[in-house]
């Protein structure tokens, strides 16, 4: 039996993610949206790629949750993307009112699933889903660090004219203006970039990484990035379903690790069939640790707006 992955939200990120999974063929997909006909039409279109891309995976689209029952993984992308001039944080109340009822339905039909949050503001929405689902933290976490690290890695590979495969990019913290790229632990061919690039160049690339999502929003005007966010989420889905034990940066609830307690923030974790199987604690300098704590505080402020208690 193939694995079952539900994707909530059949918009740009959800649709692209569903396509990636179906075309790889390792899981059946249920695509859910509130817009009638949208998930159904996209699913039928994707299904008809099967003979061309050689995939027998099934995909169905629906506006209700019955078909999602007993999913192994549920990815939540439902929500409003930001428009030019907006920060991810501006979306908090709007998307809270979408993510909360969605999570309740997800839990009702798939009580043993793993939830991957994609809706922004990412860290706050992950914390909301954790609270609403009452699942343990290894089964509710968010996609952001892979995307932020991929952006950092792309710019570094361009700068140094090397393969992206040779770059290990380390980005911690919340998915927003307070994210914490760590140049000291970012390497190219095993060499820290602090030995390869000037401070000015690193600062410029770090700044572009932090504003990476905004750069795309400004160009696109009608919404936010979706190709790389979908690819990043697919990497997480694959790490879980194939029990890869891959070390990936994910938004996870910290309970004292890194000196942070009670907040979701991005750190490296080991992803396998049980979701987060280990939280990796990097040794940070006092400055890096302080930046991570500042980022966690920014998430906490947003969480307060939702009045979760
Ligand atoms: N249930 C199911 N689907 C919903 C609901 C709901 N309650 N509310 C909204 N949706 C759907 C919308 O109908 C839309 O099709 O979510 C989809 C969102 O898709 P887009 O508007 O294309 O947004 P997208 O670019 O996919 O971004 C989704 O991911 O990266 C984040 O910031 C981004 O929060 C945003 C989310």
Coordinates of C-alpha atoms and ligand atoms in Angstrom, one line a residue:
X1 CA 0.0 0.0 0.0
X2 CA 1.3 3.4 -0.9
X3 CA 1.6 6.1 1.8
X4 CA -1.1 8.7 2.1
X5 CA -0.4 12.4 2.1
X6 CA -3.1 15.0 2.5
X7 CA -2.4 18.6 1.3
X8 CA -4.8 21.2 2.7
X9 CA -4.9 24.3 0.4
X10 CA -4.9 23.7 -3.4
X11 CA -3.3 27.1 -4.2
X12 CA 0.2 27.8 -5.4
X13 CA 2.2 26.0 -2.7
X14 CA -0.3 23.2 -2.1
X15 CA -0.8 22.5 -5.8
X16 CA 2.9 22.5 -6.6
X17 CA 3.6 20.2 -3.6
X18 CA 0.9 17.8 -4.6
X19 CA 2.3 17.7 -8.2
X20 CA 5.8 17.0 -6.9
X21 CA 4.6 14.1 -4.7
X22 CA 2.3 12.6 -7.3
X23 CA 5.0 12.7 -10.0
X24 CA 7.5 11.0 -7.8
X25 CA 4.8 8.4 -7.2
X26 CA 5.7 7.3 -3.7
X27 CA 2.4 8.4 -2.0
X28 CA -1.3 8.9 -2.9
X29 CA -2.4 12.4 -2.3
X30 CA -5.7 14.0 -1.2
X31 CA -5.9 17.7 -2.1
X32 CA -8.4 19.8 0.0
X33 CA -9.6 23.3 -0.5
X34 CA -12.7 25.4 0.3
X35 CA -13.1 26.5 -3.3
X36 CA -15.4 24.2 -5.0
X37 CA -13.9 22.6 -8.1
X38 CA -10.4 23.8 -7.5
X39 CA -8.9 20.8 -5.8
X40 CA -11.0 18.5 -8.0
X41 CA -9.8 20.1 -11.2
X42 CA -6.1 20.3 -10.2
X43 CA -6.2 16.7 -9.1
X44 CA -7.7 15.4 -12.3
X45 CA -5.2 17.4 -14.3
X46 CA -2.3 16.0 -12.2
X47 CA -3.7 12.4 -12.4
X48 CA -3.5 12.7 -16.1
X49 CA 0.2 13.3 -15.9
X50 CA 0.6 9.7 -14.7
X51 CA 1.0 8.0 -18.1
X52 CA 3.5 10.7 -19.2
X53 CA 5.7 10.8 -16.1
X54 CA 5.3 7.1 -15.4
X55 CA 3.5 7.4 -12.0
X56 CA 0.7 5.3 -10.7
X57 CA 0.1 7.4 -7.6
X58 CA -3.4 8.5 -7.2
X59 CA -4.7 12.0 -6.3
X60 CA -8.2 13.1 -5.5
X61 CA -9.5 16.6 -4.8
X62 CA -12.2 17.4 -2.3
X63 CA -13.9 20.1 -0.3
X64 CA -14.5 17.9 2.8
X65 CA -12.3 15.8 5.1
X66 CA -13.7 12.2 4.8
X67 CA -11.3 11.3 2.1
X68 CA -8.4 12.4 4.2
X69 CA -9.0 9.8 6.8
X70 CA -5.9 8.0 8.1
X71 CA -3.3 10.1 6.3
X72 CA 0.3 9.4 7.2
X73 CA 1.2 13.1 6.7
X74 CA -1.0 16.2 6.5
X75 CA 0.5 19.3 5.1
X76 CA -1.3 22.6 5.9
X77 CA -0.9 25.3 3.3
X78 CA -4.4 26.8 3.5
X79 CA -4.3 30.5 4.2
X80 CA -3.6 33.9 2.6
X81 CA -0.2 34.6 1.2
X82 CA 1.3 38.1 1.7
X83 CA 1.1 40.9 -0.9
X84 CA 3.8 43.6 -1.5
X85 CA 4.3 45.8 1.6
X86 CA 3.1 43.1 4.0
X87 CA 5.2 41.1 6.4
X88 CA 4.4 37.5 7.2
X89 CA 3.4 38.6 10.6
X90 CA 0.6 40.7 9.2
X91 CA -1.2 37.5 8.3
X92 CA -1.5 36.1 11.9
X93 CA -5.1 36.7 12.7
X94 CA -6.5 36.0 9.2
X95 CA -4.6 32.7 8.9
X96 CA -5.3 31.7 12.5
X97 CA -9.0 31.7 11.7
X98 CA -8.2 29.3 8.8
X99 CA -5.6 27.1 10.4
X100 CA -7.5 26.4 13.6
X101 CA -10.6 24.8 12.1
X102 CA -8.5 23.0 9.5
X103 CA -6.4 21.5 12.2
X104 CA -9.5 20.3 14.1
X105 CA -10.7 18.5 11.0
X106 CA -7.3 17.0 10.3
X107 CA -7.1 15.6 13.8
X108 CA -10.6 14.2 13.7
X109 CA -9.9 12.2 10.6
X110 CA -6.2 11.4 11.0
X111 CA -5.5 11.1 14.7
X112 CA -2.1 9.5 14.2
X113 CA -0.8 11.7 11.4
X114 CA 2.2 14.0 11.3
X115 CA 1.3 17.6 10.6
X116 CA 3.7 19.8 8.6
X117 CA 2.8 23.5 8.7
X118 CA 3.5 25.7 5.7
X119 CA 1.0 28.6 6.3
X120 CA 2.5 31.8 7.5
X121 CA 3.4 33.3 9.9
X122 CA 5.0 29.9 10.0
X123 CA 6.3 29.5 13.6
X124 CA 3.1 30.9 15.1
X125 CA 0.8 28.7 12.9
X126 CA 2.9 25.7 14.0
X127 CA 2.4 26.6 17.6
X128 CA -1.3 27.0 17.0
X129 CA -1.6 23.6 15.3
X130 CA 0.4 22.0 18.2
X131 CA -2.0 23.5 20.7
X132 CA -5.2 22.6 18.8
X133 CA -4.1 19.1 17.9
X134 CA -2.7 18.2 21.3
X135 CA -0.3 16.0 19.4
X136 CA 3.2 15.6 20.8
X137 CA 5.8 17.9 19.3
X138 CA 7.5 15.2 17.2
X139 CA 4.3 15.1 15.1
X140 CA 3.7 18.8 14.5
X141 CA 6.3 21.0 13.0
X142 CA 6.8 23.5 10.2
X143 CA 8.6 24.0 7.0
X144 CA 10.8 27.1 6.8
X145 CA 14.5 26.4 7.6
X146 CA 15.0 24.2 4.5
X147 CA 13.7 27.1 2.3
X148 CA 15.7 29.8 4.1
X149 CA 18.9 27.6 3.9
X150 CA 18.2 26.9 0.2
X151 CA 18.0 30.6 -0.4
X152 CA 21.2 31.2 1.5
X153 CA 22.9 28.3 -0.3
X154 CA 21.7 29.4 -3.8
X155 CA 23.2 32.9 -3.3
X156 CA 26.5 31.5 -2.0
X157 CA 26.8 29.0 -4.8
X158 CA 26.2 31.9 -7.3
X159 CA 28.8 34.1 -5.5
X160 CA 31.5 31.4 -5.4
X161 CA 30.6 29.8 -8.8
X162 CA 30.3 26.3 -7.3
X163 CA 27.7 23.6 -7.3
X164 CA 24.9 24.0 -4.9
X165 CA 25.7 20.5 -3.8
X166 CA 29.0 21.7 -2.3
X167 CA 27.3 24.2 0.0
X168 CA 25.9 23.5 3.4
X169 CA 24.0 26.5 4.5
X170 CA 22.9 26.9 8.2
X171 CA 20.0 29.1 9.0
X172 CA 18.3 29.0 12.4
X173 CA 15.4 30.9 14.0
X174 CA 11.9 32.0 13.0
X175 CA 10.8 32.3 9.4
X176 CA 10.9 36.1 9.2
X177 CA 13.0 39.2 9.6
X178 CA 14.7 37.8 12.8
X179 CA 15.9 34.6 11.1
X180 CA 19.5 33.7 12.0
X181 CA 21.9 32.7 9.2
X182 CA 25.0 31.3 10.8
X183 CA 28.1 32.0 8.5
X184 CA 30.5 30.3 10.9
X185 CA 28.7 26.9 10.4
X186 CA 28.0 27.5 6.7
X187 CA 30.5 25.6 4.5
X188 CA 31.5 25.2 0.9
X189 CA 33.4 21.9 0.3
X190 CA 33.8 21.7 4.1
X191 CA 35.4 25.2 4.4
X192 CA 33.6 27.8 6.4
X193 CA 32.4 30.7 4.3
X194 CA 34.1 33.1 6.8
X195 CA 37.4 31.8 5.3
X196 CA 36.2 32.2 1.7
X197 CA 34.3 35.5 1.5
X198 CA 34.8 39.0 3.0
X199 CA 32.5 40.1 5.8
X200 CA 30.9 42.7 3.5
X201 CA 30.0 40.0 1.0
X202 CA 28.7 37.6 3.7
X203 CA 26.6 40.5 5.2
X204 CA 25.2 41.3 1.7
X205 CA 24.2 37.6 1.1
X206 CA 22.8 37.2 4.6
X207 CA 20.7 40.3 4.1
X208 CA 19.4 39.0 0.7
X209 CA 18.6 35.7 2.4
X210 CA 16.6 37.3 5.1
X211 CA 14.6 39.3 2.6
X212 CA 14.5 36.4 0.1
X213 CA 10.8 35.8 0.3
X214 CA 10.0 39.6 0.1
X215 CA 12.1 39.9 -3.0
X216 CA 9.8 37.4 -4.7
X217 CA 6.6 39.0 -3.3
X218 CA 7.7 42.4 -4.7
X219 CA 8.3 40.9 -8.2
X220 CA 5.3 38.6 -8.3
X221 CA 2.9 41.3 -6.8
X222 CA -0.1 38.8 -6.5
X223 CA 1.2 36.4 -3.9
X224 CA 4.4 34.8 -2.5
X225 CA 6.9 32.2 -3.5
X226 CA 5.8 28.6 -4.1
X227 CA 8.2 26.6 -6.2
X228 CA 11.0 26.5 -3.5
X229 CA 8.5 26.3 -0.6
X230 CA 6.9 23.3 -2.2
X231 CA 10.3 21.6 -2.9
X232 CA 11.4 22.2 0.7
X233 CA 8.2 20.6 2.0
X234 CA 8.5 17.7 -0.3
X235 CA 12.0 17.0 1.1
X236 CA 10.4 16.8 4.6
X237 CA 7.6 14.5 3.4
X238 CA 10.2 12.2 1.7
X239 CA 12.5 12.2 4.8
X240 CA 9.6 11.1 6.9
X241 CA 8.0 8.5 4.6
X242 CA 11.3 6.9 3.7
X243 CA 12.5 7.1 7.3
X244 CA 15.7 8.8 6.1
X245 CA 16.8 10.2 9.5
X246 CA 17.8 13.3 7.6
X247 CA 19.1 16.3 9.6
X248 CA 17.1 19.2 8.3
X249 CA 16.2 22.6 9.8
X250 CA 12.6 22.6 10.8
X251 CA 10.3 24.9 13.0
X252 CA 9.9 22.9 16.2
X253 CA 8.7 23.5 19.7
X254 CA 11.6 23.9 22.0
X255 CA 11.3 22.8 25.6
X256 CA 14.6 24.1 27.1
X257 CA 16.9 23.2 24.1
X258 CA 19.1 26.2 23.2
X259 CA 17.9 27.8 26.5
X260 CA 14.5 28.4 24.9
X261 CA 11.3 27.1 26.4
X262 CA 7.7 27.0 25.1
X263 CA 8.2 28.5 21.6
X264 CA 8.4 27.1 18.1
X265 CA 11.5 28.2 16.3
X266 CA 13.7 26.8 13.6
X267 CA 16.6 24.5 14.5
X268 CA 18.1 21.4 13.0
X269 CA 16.3 18.1 13.7
X270 CA 16.5 14.5 12.7
X271 CA 13.5 13.6 10.5
X272 CA 12.3 10.0 10.2
X273 CA 9.2 7.9 10.2
X274 CA 8.3 9.2 13.6
X275 CA 8.6 12.8 12.6
X276 CA 11.1 14.7 14.7
X277 CA 13.3 12.0 16.2
X278 CA 15.9 14.2 17.7
X279 CA 16.5 17.9 18.2
X280 CA 20.1 18.7 17.3
X281 CA 21.7 21.2 19.7
X282 CA 24.5 23.1 17.9
X283 CA 27.1 24.9 20.0
X284 CA 26.5 28.5 19.4
X285 CA 28.6 31.6 20.2
X286 CA 27.0 34.0 22.7
X287 CA 26.1 36.3 19.9
X288 CA 24.5 33.6 17.8
X289 CA 22.6 32.2 20.8
X290 CA 21.3 35.7 21.6
X291 CA 20.1 36.2 18.0
X292 CA 18.2 32.9 18.2
X293 CA 16.6 33.9 21.5
X294 CA 15.6 37.3 20.0
X295 CA 14.0 35.4 17.1
X296 CA 12.2 33.1 19.5
X297 CA 10.9 36.2 21.4
X298 CA 9.5 37.6 18.2
X299 CA 7.6 34.4 17.6
X300 CA 6.3 34.5 21.2
X301 CA 5.0 38.1 20.6
X302 CA 3.0 36.8 17.6
X303 CA 1.7 33.8 19.6
X304 CA 0.5 36.2 22.3
X305 CA -1.7 38.0 19.7
X306 CA -3.5 34.7 19.1
X307 CA -4.4 34.4 22.8
X308 CA -4.0 30.6 22.7
X309 CA -4.3 30.0 26.5
Ligands
LIG1 N1 -9.7 25.2 4.0 C1 -9.0 24.8 2.9 N2 -8.4 25.6 2.0 C2 -8.5 26.9 2.3 C3 -9.1 27.5 3.5 C4 -9.7 26.5 4.3 N3 -10.4 27.0 5.4 N4 -9.0 28.8 3.4 C5 -8.2 29.1 2.3 N5 -7.9 28.0 1.6 C6 -7.2 27.9 0.4 C7 -7.5 29.0 -0.6 O1 -8.8 28.7 -1.2 C8 -6.4 28.8 -1.6 O2 -6.6 28.0 -2.7 O3 -5.8 28.0 0.6 C9 -5.2 28.2 -0.7 C10 -4.0 29.1 -0.5 O4 -3.4 29.2 -1.8 P1 -2.8 30.5 -2.3 O5 -3.7 31.7 -2.1 O6 -2.3 30.3 -3.7 O7 -1.5 30.8 -1.4 P2 -0.1 30.0 -1.4 O8 0.8 30.8 -2.3 O9 -0.3 28.6 -1.8 O10 0.4 30.2 0.1 C11 -0.3 29.5 1.1 O11 1.7 29.2 2.4 O12 3.9 30.1 2.0 C12 2.7 30.2 2.7 O13 2.5 32.6 3.2 C13 2.0 31.5 2.4 O14 0.4 31.4 4.2 C14 0.6 31.2 2.8 C15 0.4 29.7 2.4

